[in-house]
């Protein structure tokens, strides 16, 4: 049986914060994941909630199937809630064409428009949001029986659920409405720290710098713990935080008050979740726990649960955010149709795009011959390990990309984990992020107990989703990957599931006696994790990473020459837009302004020179920059300001450049 599970339903590149987010598709064949990818990896729009047509197409192509071969399309949200959206669209936009009568017809139409096949309405099925979360965790945990907790912002008016899992069946024990949403609670507080939706993980990293005791009593006004695992969030009291601090502007430095508020927020979240778990552990008698939902991406919370010894084993579904619901919806349909077939325990997340054969990689690299030098190495792991031991920062691209928000050794930026200054080096090179945020270690599985405090009976930690305590005597050694509180978000690397990455770390150990590498996702601060060879090349060229490794190819940059831009094909990114407007600068005069931004939000709009505006009006992805320049003026691309502007828009992924 072949099932496509999807998350995401919007027809356009809408703002992910308002119309759903983290769209994804997963192909399940007889209960086994064949392919899975988030839509953002392919469209390059972070957190997009657009219906994952590109991801569906990828899954079909990878499995060598047609849409006609698919038995079910499972969508990770209730049919009734989406039908409400269809009715509201009709009410507020009666002028729109393609006004579908219901959500099934809507999905059927979109599938037909893309694949020219009228998928049967009866095979389009819907699975409630939190049920999808719960199944994604329980079915892949390998546990026969366990407690299952899902927590996020909201899904169909629900922000959390508690389930009892037994013999491949889930029984709902409790649900929490979004009026008491822990996801919303976290989001509302972090506004005072200058953050917004999708920034929650940044505050988790800030919290260890603060003291939760300073505002502990104050934060207790924000929630009440009730009997039987219940609680209440007092959202109306959160705004009293303005008595403590003014909302931080994004450009402002962090003061101690910001750090203490972050610490108090993190502690309060842990207190509430612990309250829920203690009650339902006692009620259900379960000795094992599964977690999913956006709040389960809080690795510090997961670590606290692990070390509490409340449960004998803990499994956190590593794509715990909404993209993982695509997986859960597909698994739910499989388990419902063939309940006798137990899903296998999750081994890895390498379900995405493959870099291809060496010949294809080399062909792409040759297209960039004026920008790159490359050589195929016989022992790429040893060569790369040597460069890492010499202090180089490497972009490492291998095999299939990872499903979910973590780079797990196939789309990673790697460095020596020992020098503390490597954190600042990588931030300056590529990440351009807050200096307080930690980087994660990848450690050979067999050596993990030598460096990290692992509770007895726990499994390894291959998905970088749980914070562990670094053994005190190892903290100084691992300066670049140990957080200020002596913790680390660890990935254990297994020789069987990722032999090439294991081989690289082992080669580094042979040189340095350290079986660990610093691992962070391969992307800059405006884009999703790189997926294709092309994505990797662009990120490499627009950052200061020293070397790029794709497959067995070691790649370096050729010294910059502005004239190299002339033969490049240029176009707007698919989601970018340019505008021209007149604005009054005085009572008697007005000026013309040009801007570039994205179609799904007005938050990322930046000024554009009139010259580049005219170039982009002419650009179509086929014309070179030189031909566009020849048409608008005789000026040369070596004009320093124009070159800098092109490079800036390229690094922001607002324009596309490709060799002619």
XYZ file of C-alpha atoms in Angstrom, residues 33-606:
574
model
C 9.227 5.576 4.604
C 10.624 5.676 1.069
C 10.952 9.436 0.729
C 10.138 12.550 2.698
C 11.009 16.222 2.369
C 9.841 19.619 3.543
C 8.526 21.944 0.872
C 10.898 24.686 2.033
C 13.925 22.650 0.934
C 12.691 22.739 -2.658
C 11.000 26.148 -2.928
C 13.605 27.784 -0.636
C 10.882 29.618 1.335
C 11.449 29.090 5.060
C 8.525 27.529 6.949
C 6.228 27.745 3.938
C 2.725 26.385 4.463
C 2.008 26.165 0.738
C 0.568 22.820 -0.293
C 3.677 20.689 -0.872
C 3.301 19.979 -4.575
C 7.073 20.059 -5.111
C 7.565 17.687 -2.186
C 4.842 15.338 -3.494
C 6.498 15.329 -6.904
C 9.869 14.588 -5.311
C 8.434 11.639 -3.354
C 6.789 10.189 -6.455
C 9.924 10.581 -8.539
C 12.149 9.059 -5.897
C 9.882 6.054 -5.515
C 9.461 5.839 -9.308
C 5.699 6.061 -8.968
C 2.907 7.954 -10.678
C 0.165 9.712 -8.724
C -2.076 6.971 -10.146
C -0.154 4.414 -8.081
C -0.993 6.089 -4.773
C -3.710 4.447 -2.678
C -4.330 7.353 -0.279
C -3.400 10.976 0.220
C -3.463 11.657 3.980
C -3.679 15.279 5.129
C -2.690 16.167 8.693
C -5.626 18.342 9.694
C -9.323 17.714 10.210
C -11.636 17.924 7.227
C -14.183 20.019 9.104
C -11.697 22.741 10.071
C -10.473 23.095 6.496
C -14.018 23.248 5.204
C -14.525 26.275 7.446
C -11.577 27.914 5.684
C -13.126 27.162 2.294
C -16.364 28.851 3.376
C -14.524 31.867 4.761
C -12.612 32.262 1.498
C -15.907 32.294 -0.389
C -17.306 34.859 2.017
C -14.360 37.257 1.948
C -13.212 36.703 -1.646
C -16.341 36.081 -3.746
C -14.549 37.413 -6.834
C -12.028 34.555 -6.858
C -12.163 31.857 -9.479
C -11.890 28.164 -8.649
C -14.190 28.440 -5.643
C -14.276 24.828 -4.527
C -17.320 23.460 -2.732
C -15.256 21.748 -0.025
C -11.703 20.884 0.956
C -11.686 17.507 -0.810
C -12.643 19.153 -4.082
C -9.990 21.799 -3.445
C -7.248 19.195 -2.930
C -8.509 17.166 -5.883
C -8.336 20.246 -8.120
C -4.793 21.153 -7.062
C -3.609 17.586 -7.647
C -5.280 17.535 -11.066
C -3.730 20.862 -12.072
C -0.260 19.572 -11.221
C -0.454 15.903 -12.259
C -3.352 15.813 -14.783
C -5.020 13.015 -12.861
C -8.369 13.209 -11.081
C -7.554 11.608 -7.757
C -10.568 9.846 -6.218
C -12.272 11.896 -3.513
C -12.716 8.782 -1.384
C -8.947 8.308 -1.272
C -8.311 11.811 0.090
C -8.414 11.384 3.867
C -7.868 13.696 6.805
C -6.240 12.995 10.160
C -6.587 15.393 13.077
C -3.520 17.523 13.723
C -2.640 16.257 17.198
C -3.479 12.679 16.318
C -0.952 13.008 13.477
C 1.622 14.303 15.957
C 0.896 11.466 18.381
C 1.054 8.695 15.774
C 4.290 10.079 14.327
C 5.926 9.585 17.715
C 4.317 6.391 18.983
C 4.482 4.400 15.737
C 8.195 5.077 15.251
C 9.286 4.742 18.879
C 9.615 0.978 18.904
C 7.628 0.956 22.157
C 4.750 -1.482 22.561
C 3.235 0.653 25.309
C 3.933 4.250 26.291
C 2.487 7.558 27.318
C 2.347 10.046 24.426
C 2.336 13.823 24.895
C 1.874 16.334 22.067
C 2.273 20.070 22.690
C 2.348 22.994 20.268
C 0.646 26.311 19.481
C -2.638 25.089 18.097
C -4.242 22.602 15.784
C -8.017 22.669 15.295
C -8.362 24.614 18.546
C -6.268 22.101 20.516
C -2.797 22.887 21.858
C -1.911 19.608 23.532
C -3.005 16.012 23.975
C -2.118 13.069 26.197
C -2.520 9.513 24.907
C -2.047 5.991 26.152
C -0.394 3.777 23.554
C -0.841 0.026 23.749
C -0.375 -2.683 21.111
C -0.377 -0.220 18.200
C -3.493 1.614 19.399
C -3.823 5.089 20.921
C -6.411 6.086 23.523
C -6.941 9.797 24.191
C -6.624 10.616 27.880
C -6.666 14.415 27.800
C -6.700 17.376 25.446
C -5.892 21.014 26.187
C -7.543 23.865 24.304
C -5.505 26.593 22.681
C -6.768 29.004 25.345
C -4.066 27.317 27.465
C -1.530 26.859 24.678
C 2.042 26.407 25.862
C 3.242 27.257 22.374
C 1.337 30.553 22.421
C 2.488 31.214 25.981
C 6.137 30.909 24.958
C 5.555 33.016 21.852
C 3.836 35.846 23.747
C 6.612 36.142 26.309
C 9.437 36.138 23.762
C 7.922 39.224 22.118
C 9.362 41.146 25.058
C 12.787 39.776 24.121
C 12.593 41.024 20.534
C 11.595 37.671 19.072
C 8.560 36.273 17.292
C 7.150 33.044 15.887
C 9.852 30.550 14.786
C 12.383 32.201 17.139
C 11.508 30.100 20.174
C 14.673 28.003 19.918
C 16.786 31.155 20.184
C 15.271 31.956 23.587
C 15.917 28.373 24.689
C 19.604 29.054 23.968
C 19.523 32.382 25.827
C 17.937 30.968 28.988
C 21.113 29.377 30.472
C 22.669 32.840 30.726
C 19.932 33.950 33.115
C 18.801 33.200 36.648
C 15.210 31.913 36.841
C 15.016 32.744 40.544
C 14.925 36.467 39.869
C 11.463 36.412 38.260
C 10.176 33.045 39.437
C 7.428 34.541 41.629
C 6.488 36.987 38.902
C 6.098 34.199 36.332
C 3.862 32.227 38.682
C 1.233 34.881 37.967
C 1.152 33.640 34.385
C -0.082 30.118 35.127
C -1.909 28.007 37.673
C -1.370 24.289 38.198
C -4.662 22.480 38.728
C -5.514 18.956 39.897
C -5.393 15.929 37.578
C -2.736 17.281 35.249
C -4.703 20.407 34.382
C -3.342 23.931 34.244
C -4.385 27.405 33.177
C -2.388 30.076 31.358
C -3.245 33.657 32.337
C -2.424 35.401 29.071
C -3.887 38.656 30.360
C -1.111 38.846 32.979
C 1.794 38.384 30.560
C 1.680 42.017 29.553
C 2.646 42.995 33.098
C 6.143 42.116 31.927
C 6.229 45.714 30.737
C 6.688 46.600 34.431
C 10.015 44.778 34.295
C 11.332 45.691 30.866
C 10.441 47.524 27.703
C 10.104 45.247 24.667
C 13.577 44.795 23.229
C 14.251 46.067 19.737
C 16.029 43.602 17.484
C 19.090 45.803 17.179
C 19.510 46.232 20.916
C 22.011 44.189 22.922
C 20.810 41.673 25.476
C 20.805 42.919 29.059
C 20.716 40.682 32.110
C 16.980 41.296 32.463
C 16.407 39.669 29.057
C 18.464 36.651 30.057
C 16.654 36.310 33.392
C 13.241 36.544 31.713
C 14.296 33.852 29.220
C 15.441 31.634 32.106
C 12.178 32.175 33.996
C 10.127 31.403 30.901
C 12.044 28.194 30.215
C 11.683 27.092 33.843
C 7.945 27.786 33.879
C 7.471 25.691 30.731
C 9.360 22.828 32.358
C 7.256 23.118 35.538
C 3.970 22.902 33.624
C 5.044 19.976 31.449
C 6.403 18.151 34.497
C 3.042 18.669 36.215
C 1.244 17.070 33.261
C 3.631 14.145 33.008
C 3.719 13.340 36.709
C -0.051 13.013 36.862
C -0.518 10.973 33.697
C 2.476 8.753 34.431
C 0.793 7.816 37.706
C -2.635 7.442 36.108
C -1.514 5.340 33.135
C 1.312 3.393 34.731
C 3.400 3.774 31.580
C 7.156 3.555 31.980
C 8.009 5.004 28.557
C 7.237 8.373 26.990
C 6.869 9.691 23.434
C 6.869 13.405 22.593
C 5.854 15.372 19.495
C 4.564 18.821 18.560
C 6.406 22.097 18.120
C 7.116 22.523 21.841
C 8.830 19.118 21.790
C 11.540 20.816 19.702
C 12.605 22.427 22.991
C 15.702 20.283 23.494
C 16.368 21.670 26.972
C 12.911 20.602 28.126
C 13.528 17.155 26.664
C 16.799 16.910 28.547
C 15.102 17.801 31.824
C 12.550 15.048 31.243
C 15.333 12.599 30.449
C 17.285 13.340 33.624
C 14.177 13.368 35.828
C 14.121 9.548 35.653
C 10.333 9.780 35.570
C 10.331 7.372 32.614
C 12.579 4.449 31.792
C 12.840 5.481 28.130
C 12.128 8.646 26.188
C 11.524 8.984 22.444
C 11.145 12.430 20.894
C 9.980 12.325 17.299
C 12.839 14.313 15.702
C 10.634 16.130 13.162
C 8.361 17.095 16.047
C 7.191 20.310 14.359
C 4.266 20.428 11.942
C 6.204 18.895 9.050
C 6.257 15.694 11.063
C 2.462 15.611 10.899
C 2.767 14.533 7.259
C 4.556 11.455 8.538
C 1.978 10.869 11.271
C -1.003 11.194 8.943
C 0.433 8.602 6.550
C 1.286 6.235 9.404
C -2.210 6.580 10.864
C -3.840 5.505 7.587
C -1.421 2.605 7.248
C -2.070 1.458 10.829
C -5.833 1.777 10.315
C -5.946 -0.209 7.072
C -3.407 -2.894 8.029
C -3.241 -2.823 11.855
C -1.492 -6.186 11.931
C 1.634 -4.639 10.380
C 3.678 -2.923 13.089
C 5.786 -0.024 11.864
C 9.523 -0.418 12.331
C 11.396 1.692 14.847
C 12.858 4.893 13.394
C 16.502 4.433 12.412
C 17.343 7.596 10.505
C 15.914 10.623 8.693
C 17.883 10.519 5.422
C 14.777 10.575 3.244
C 15.367 13.628 1.063
C 17.162 14.554 -2.159
C 20.256 12.626 -3.197
C 23.309 14.500 -4.463
C 23.518 12.083 -7.394
C 26.297 10.165 -9.065
C 29.850 11.570 -9.228
C 29.455 12.296 -12.952
C 26.433 14.517 -12.310
C 28.190 16.336 -9.464
C 31.247 16.948 -11.619
C 29.118 18.272 -14.473
C 27.520 20.847 -12.177
C 30.883 21.855 -10.724
C 32.315 22.371 -14.220
C 29.528 24.847 -14.947
C 30.969 26.969 -12.124
C 34.569 26.646 -13.332
C 35.152 30.394 -13.262
C 34.161 30.438 -9.601
C 35.378 27.109 -8.238
C 38.347 24.763 -8.251
C 37.695 21.133 -7.396
C 39.367 17.771 -7.195
C 38.025 14.279 -6.607
C 39.824 12.761 -3.619
C 40.450 9.050 -3.089
C 40.201 9.402 0.703
C 37.879 12.347 1.212
C 37.184 11.555 4.881
C 40.893 11.652 5.780
C 41.526 14.770 3.687
C 38.577 16.590 5.249
C 39.553 15.497 8.760
C 43.030 16.940 8.196
C 41.575 20.286 7.099
C 39.266 20.344 10.120
C 42.168 19.625 12.461
C 43.985 22.586 10.890
C 41.128 24.918 11.819
C 39.223 25.012 8.537
C 35.429 25.268 8.363
C 33.877 22.840 5.879
C 30.542 22.587 4.122
C 29.810 18.828 4.028
C 27.194 17.501 1.571
C 26.600 13.771 1.205
C 23.905 11.302 0.183
C 20.267 12.102 0.864
C 19.197 15.208 2.742
C 17.668 14.955 6.200
C 13.945 15.248 6.886
C 13.205 17.814 9.579
C 14.918 20.855 11.062
C 18.321 19.347 11.905
C 21.397 18.766 9.770
C 22.590 15.312 10.793
C 25.792 14.971 8.815
C 24.548 15.095 5.222
C 23.904 18.843 4.849
C 26.197 20.228 7.539
C 28.799 22.869 8.280
C 31.603 21.228 10.269
C 34.482 22.451 12.395
C 36.853 21.444 15.172
C 34.774 21.237 18.397
C 37.645 22.198 20.708
C 38.564 25.902 20.251
C 35.859 28.099 21.884
C 36.537 30.793 19.293
C 35.133 28.550 16.557
C 31.658 29.672 17.615
C 32.500 33.267 16.735
C 34.356 32.203 13.588
C 31.340 30.362 12.152
C 28.925 33.097 13.153
C 31.064 35.650 11.321
C 31.534 33.379 8.298
C 28.026 32.276 7.557
C 25.418 32.232 10.298
C 25.342 35.945 11.235
C 23.361 34.945 14.301
C 23.354 35.823 17.987
C 26.694 35.034 19.585
C 25.168 33.374 22.646
C 23.605 30.517 20.687
C 25.418 27.175 20.987
C 26.592 24.807 18.278
C 25.951 21.079 18.491
C 28.416 18.176 18.704
C 28.296 15.030 16.569
C 29.952 12.210 18.504
C 30.703 8.639 17.511
C 28.029 6.578 19.223
C 30.473 4.208 20.896
C 32.336 7.090 22.582
C 29.321 9.132 23.743
C 29.318 7.788 27.345
C 32.920 8.975 27.758
C 31.925 12.596 27.150
C 28.265 12.922 28.163
C 26.154 11.938 31.158
C 23.751 9.351 29.788
C 21.173 7.904 32.197
C 21.215 4.107 32.541
C 18.929 2.259 30.142
C 18.611 5.118 27.674
C 19.243 4.634 23.978
C 21.644 6.681 21.910
C 20.666 10.140 20.646
C 20.989 10.211 16.834
C 18.607 13.087 16.085
C 19.994 16.120 17.952
C 16.716 16.649 19.828
C 17.771 16.210 23.479
C 20.205 18.286 25.538
C 22.685 16.231 27.572
C 25.078 17.241 30.320
C 28.720 17.293 29.283
C 30.954 15.514 31.782
C 32.668 18.185 33.816
C 36.176 17.047 32.973
C 35.392 17.272 29.216
C 33.843 20.750 29.135
C 37.083 22.650 28.667
C 38.192 20.296 25.894
C 34.925 20.777 23.971
C 34.867 24.554 24.191
C 33.086 25.185 20.877
C 30.203 22.762 21.510
C 29.588 23.106 25.254
C 26.994 25.654 26.307
C 27.460 28.060 29.197
C 25.551 25.722 31.541
C 27.700 22.712 30.680
C 25.181 21.149 28.309
C 25.140 20.167 24.635
C 22.514 19.234 22.038
C 24.136 15.936 21.103
C 23.955 13.833 17.956
C 25.354 10.316 18.286
C 26.592 8.955 14.947
C 26.099 5.304 14.095
C 28.434 3.474 11.726
C 25.511 1.601 10.155
C 23.135 4.507 9.463
C 25.713 7.022 8.206
C 29.019 5.279 7.409
C 30.599 8.228 5.591
C 29.961 10.719 8.375
C 31.096 8.126 10.918
C 34.241 7.630 8.863
C 34.950 11.358 8.826
C 34.605 11.709 12.604
C 36.696 8.574 13.111
C 39.417 10.031 10.878
C 39.313 13.235 12.950
C 39.678 11.132 16.104
C 42.746 9.422 14.651
C 44.352 12.845 14.212
C 43.200 14.574 17.399
C 42.051 11.840 19.801
C 38.644 13.580 19.810
C 35.737 11.539 18.329
C 33.547 14.627 17.959
C 32.889 17.368 15.397
C 31.064 20.680 15.627
C 27.980 20.306 13.425
C 25.570 23.033 12.398
C 23.112 23.232 9.536
C 24.446 24.219 6.110
C 22.606 27.456 5.372
C 22.917 31.163 5.974
C 20.530 33.158 8.145
C 17.865 33.791 5.472
C 17.395 30.393 3.847
C 16.409 26.828 4.717
C 19.078 24.133 4.963
C 20.669 23.488 1.563
C 19.214 20.558 -0.334
C 20.726 20.283 -3.813
C 24.267 20.537 -5.123
C 23.293 23.931 -6.547
C 22.064 25.137 -3.135
C 25.353 24.073 -1.569
C 27.433 25.875 -4.195
C 25.467 29.109 -3.778
C 25.738 29.036 0.015
C 29.464 28.318 -0.273
C 30.037 31.197 -2.696
C 28.051 33.722 -0.637
C 29.684 32.916 2.721
C 33.244 32.670 4.014
C 33.356 28.902 4.498
C 36.867 27.691 3.692
C 36.101 24.507 1.726
C 33.114 22.638 0.348
C 32.934 18.844 0.127
C 30.270 17.250 -2.083
C 30.540 13.499 -2.342
C 34.247 12.850 -2.882
C 34.946 16.285 -4.397
C 36.980 18.833 -2.441
C 36.040 22.316 -3.628
C 37.617 25.724 -3.069
C 36.882 29.224 -4.317
C 38.706 31.123 -7.020
C 39.656 34.632 -5.986
C 36.795 37.043 -6.633
C 36.649 38.964 -9.909
C 33.704 41.301 -10.501
C 33.702 40.584 -14.245
C 32.657 37.000 -13.522
C 29.147 38.306 -12.950
C 28.802 39.487 -16.570
C 28.115 36.091 -18.216
C 25.789 34.963 -15.403
C 22.111 34.451 -16.109
C 20.100 36.552 -13.716
C 16.503 36.511 -12.528
C 14.341 37.229 -9.528
C 13.863 34.384 -7.079
C 10.460 32.719 -7.637
C 9.107 34.266 -4.450
C 10.683 37.735 -4.849
C 8.959 40.841 -6.144
C 10.121 44.334 -7.151
C 8.110 47.544 -6.889
C 8.387 51.165 -7.925
C 6.559 53.934 -6.069
C 6.417 57.715 -5.835
C 6.748 59.377 -2.458
C 6.523 62.991 -1.421
C 9.790 64.295 -0.055
C 8.470 67.833 0.364
C 5.340 69.812 -0.397
C 6.537 70.587 -3.912
C 8.528 67.536 -4.943
C 8.398 63.762 -5.014
C 10.908 61.024 -5.639
C 10.744 57.555 -7.148
C 11.695 54.647 -4.897
C 12.475 51.072 -5.864
C 12.217 48.086 -3.524
C 12.636 44.324 -3.547
C 10.865 41.936 -1.207
C 9.016 38.640 -0.995
C 5.451 37.901 -2.042
C 4.393 36.347 1.260
C 5.421 39.119 3.677
C 6.237 42.818 3.736
C 8.745 42.411 6.596
C 11.702 41.672 4.319
C 11.447 44.590 1.881
C 14.719 46.443 1.199
